[in-house]
Amino acid sequence: MPPLCEVAGLKTHFPLRGPAAWLRALKDGKPPVVRAVDGVSFTLDPGETVGLVGESGCGKSTVARTLVRLVPPTAGSIRFDGEEISTLSDSGFNKVRPDLQMVFQDPTASLNPRLSVRRMVGEPLKLHTRLSPAERRERTDAVLEEVGLGADLADRYAHELSGGQRQRVNIARALVTNPRLLVLDEPTSALDVSLRARVILLLEELRQRHGLSYLFISHDLATVRYLASRVAVMYLGVIVEEAPAGELFDHPTHPYTRALLAAVPVPDPDAPRDPFVLSGEIPSPIDIPAGCRLRARCPMAQPVCAEPVPWREVAPGHFAACHLV
Amino acid sequence: MNAASVVDVRGLSVRFASDRGEIEAVDAASFDVREGEILGLVGESGSGKTVTATAILRLIRKPGRQTGGSILFDGRDLARIPEDELQQIRGAKIAMISQTPRTSLNPLITVGRQVARLFQLHAGLSAADSRKRALEMLTLVGIPEPERRARQYAHQFSGGMCQRVMIAMALTTSPRLLIADEPTTGLDVSTAARILDLLRDLGARTGASILLITHDLGVVATTCQRVAVMHAGQVVEIAPVRSLFRQPAHPYTRALVRSIPRIDREIVMEPVPGSVPSLLNPPAGCRYAGRCPWVEDRCRREKPAMTPVAPEHFVACFAVEDGRAAAV
């Protein structure tokens, strides 16, 4: 089966502006650039959930936003259903949008406070389909029903809903056009424990029922383990390790992955703790070190780590970018 | 015998007046924090964790008020001592750090001065001495290049670094009790892990007891010695951390443990049934009754008392008392 979405060598850079940037440009001879995404490649099969994890500032949300063209890519290719979509014009891209939808982290900020639930969820249909108002309403109510929101909530406004209900509205709005790929950017982070569990189960049920593919972006590693079949770990604009979910969580090989997993508190007082930690903090994506990007923080760093890092298969389907594995 | 209590909360009730009636945010909550321990206070949003902490500091604002119970600190009831004496305790013997460290810092004063001011205020040190002590505190909480960082402002600090400054400020007066309200929420996993390490380490070194408020059972398991579980304003279970995770007794605790995805293994996840009940004129009896698989008539009428199920392990549930609750 050909992959549904194939991302290769994706780069998203943001040029810096302002007096400080101008001074730097004079000094370095070239304008400073934030290399938020700096060469990312992955594929997503139909019906598959790929988890993209990493800490704040690693570029995972920029990958998501680039994929749905909220920011333009700087370089690289994004093939969706066999078609190159990174070079499409904005109007050409609009034809792909119904198939490629996104759910955002903040369930409140991503809803329009002045529209009723029904109007918000129905809006993509107005933009992307030729359905009549009656057909739109029917489709909207069916999707609301599917995400567990009854018809009595359809006439309400965002401020009248709980956090969990708001995120369901966001999911309904993303689903209403019958997409094939949903980009989920931290959809459960703003939710309370019990609501989180319900949204996770809802997402899994919807995926199975409709054969959806998810790009699930999160720093909540336990949720990623629950939902994703494959997981990619990002650090400073690049993917440093990728593997089937169970394999990645049970046998992390990249030092960054190992440190990340070791930092997650396990709800079991007798669970063994890996004392592995990195020193320092994530460096600025403007001044990215050459060679391995983790080098300065890695307790295992060797002179070889200053060389370009190979992307190696360390076990079947398990890849890592590290000189030492 | 148990270690002595630093703070002993007995039957604490807090209500908020509203247009539609009284909101019973905390209903006869009892627990104690013992010398040198870290006690976790867990529960969903709206379970009354933060209100309980605020009541300990006697900072409940109108329309809220403490309607019952006592909060014994050093043998005295904090609810009954005069305000000027309370000033000697609040911030000095009981300190608090919040889940929004950046907004808790003054954006117009350098970080170093904010810490130093506390030494002037509470210990009466000279300006020069308090500056010196402030640098020592910043070093103690692991802020790199403290001399340079002390001259910076809060906006120049990352979230994790702000939280370290808050911890430094909370510890300047060598408090006996530190209340940490969701200290790692909003921080990255590795930053959060280091803040928890710091709290554990400083707690052990300074002898301060810590009341750690969190909704994250992972944080509880790795950081606390004992746990109190709150649901809708009621404390439903108190246990040593190992006992709580090995044999959770209250149906709410059991549901909570099953409702979180695990990083260490594959599990079948089940959300806690129902939702947190309204606290507006709630019915008498157990507030989990509406969500409980083992509910019977009595649960809606009467409130179960805390009964021991194992050493140091108490639970408020009729089903557990009667042996109706299924074995774990």
XYZ file of C-alpha atoms in Angstrom, chain A residues 55-56 192-194 197-198 200-201 219 221-223 225-226 246 249-250 260-261 263-270 273 278-281 297, chain B residues 44-45 158 161 188-190 193-194 200 215 217-219 221-222 241-242 245-246 259-267 269 271-274:
68
model
C 9.972 19.183 24.059
C 8.958 22.822 23.595
C -8.188 17.319 32.863
C -7.305 13.654 33.560
C -10.710 12.070 33.109
C -8.995 9.679 28.753
C -12.341 10.169 27.008
C -8.159 9.697 23.653
C -10.728 6.889 23.408
C 4.824 15.991 24.675
C 4.522 10.413 25.977
C 2.106 8.074 27.742
C -0.759 9.232 25.511
C 2.235 5.256 23.473
C -1.474 4.569 23.784
C 6.367 -0.430 21.706
C 9.356 3.012 24.523
C 10.898 -0.303 25.574
C 13.115 12.098 27.582
C 11.625 8.752 28.633
C 12.083 12.101 32.800
C 8.467 10.886 32.593
C 7.156 10.040 36.057
C 5.622 6.550 36.040
C 2.517 6.047 38.208
C 4.122 3.161 40.079
C 6.305 3.792 43.126
C 8.263 0.579 42.492
C 14.017 4.731 37.403
C 21.159 15.557 29.875
C 22.903 18.715 31.014
C 21.850 22.240 30.063
C 18.873 23.346 28.011
C 24.396 18.207 26.290
C -9.519 16.145 39.186
C -9.993 19.862 38.537
C 12.480 30.194 31.157
C 14.089 28.771 35.850
C 8.445 20.229 29.708
C 8.953 16.676 30.974
C 12.676 16.954 31.608
C 11.604 16.069 36.429
C 14.395 18.387 37.572
C 12.686 16.220 46.997
C -3.455 15.794 39.271
C -0.378 10.258 39.546
C 3.085 9.811 38.036
C 4.317 12.810 40.006
C 4.331 7.933 42.673
C 7.817 9.323 42.146
C 2.129 5.879 48.326
C 3.021 2.198 47.796
C -0.871 2.134 44.080
C -0.771 -1.549 45.133
C -7.898 6.244 33.542
C -4.351 7.271 32.728
C -2.290 5.989 29.810
C 0.998 4.431 30.850
C 4.400 4.980 29.336
C 5.909 1.798 30.776
C 3.436 -0.720 29.397
C 0.382 -1.278 27.238
C -2.860 -1.019 29.157
C -7.597 2.603 29.638
C -12.091 6.910 31.900
C -13.558 7.697 35.314
C -17.321 7.318 34.811
C -19.529 10.427 34.896
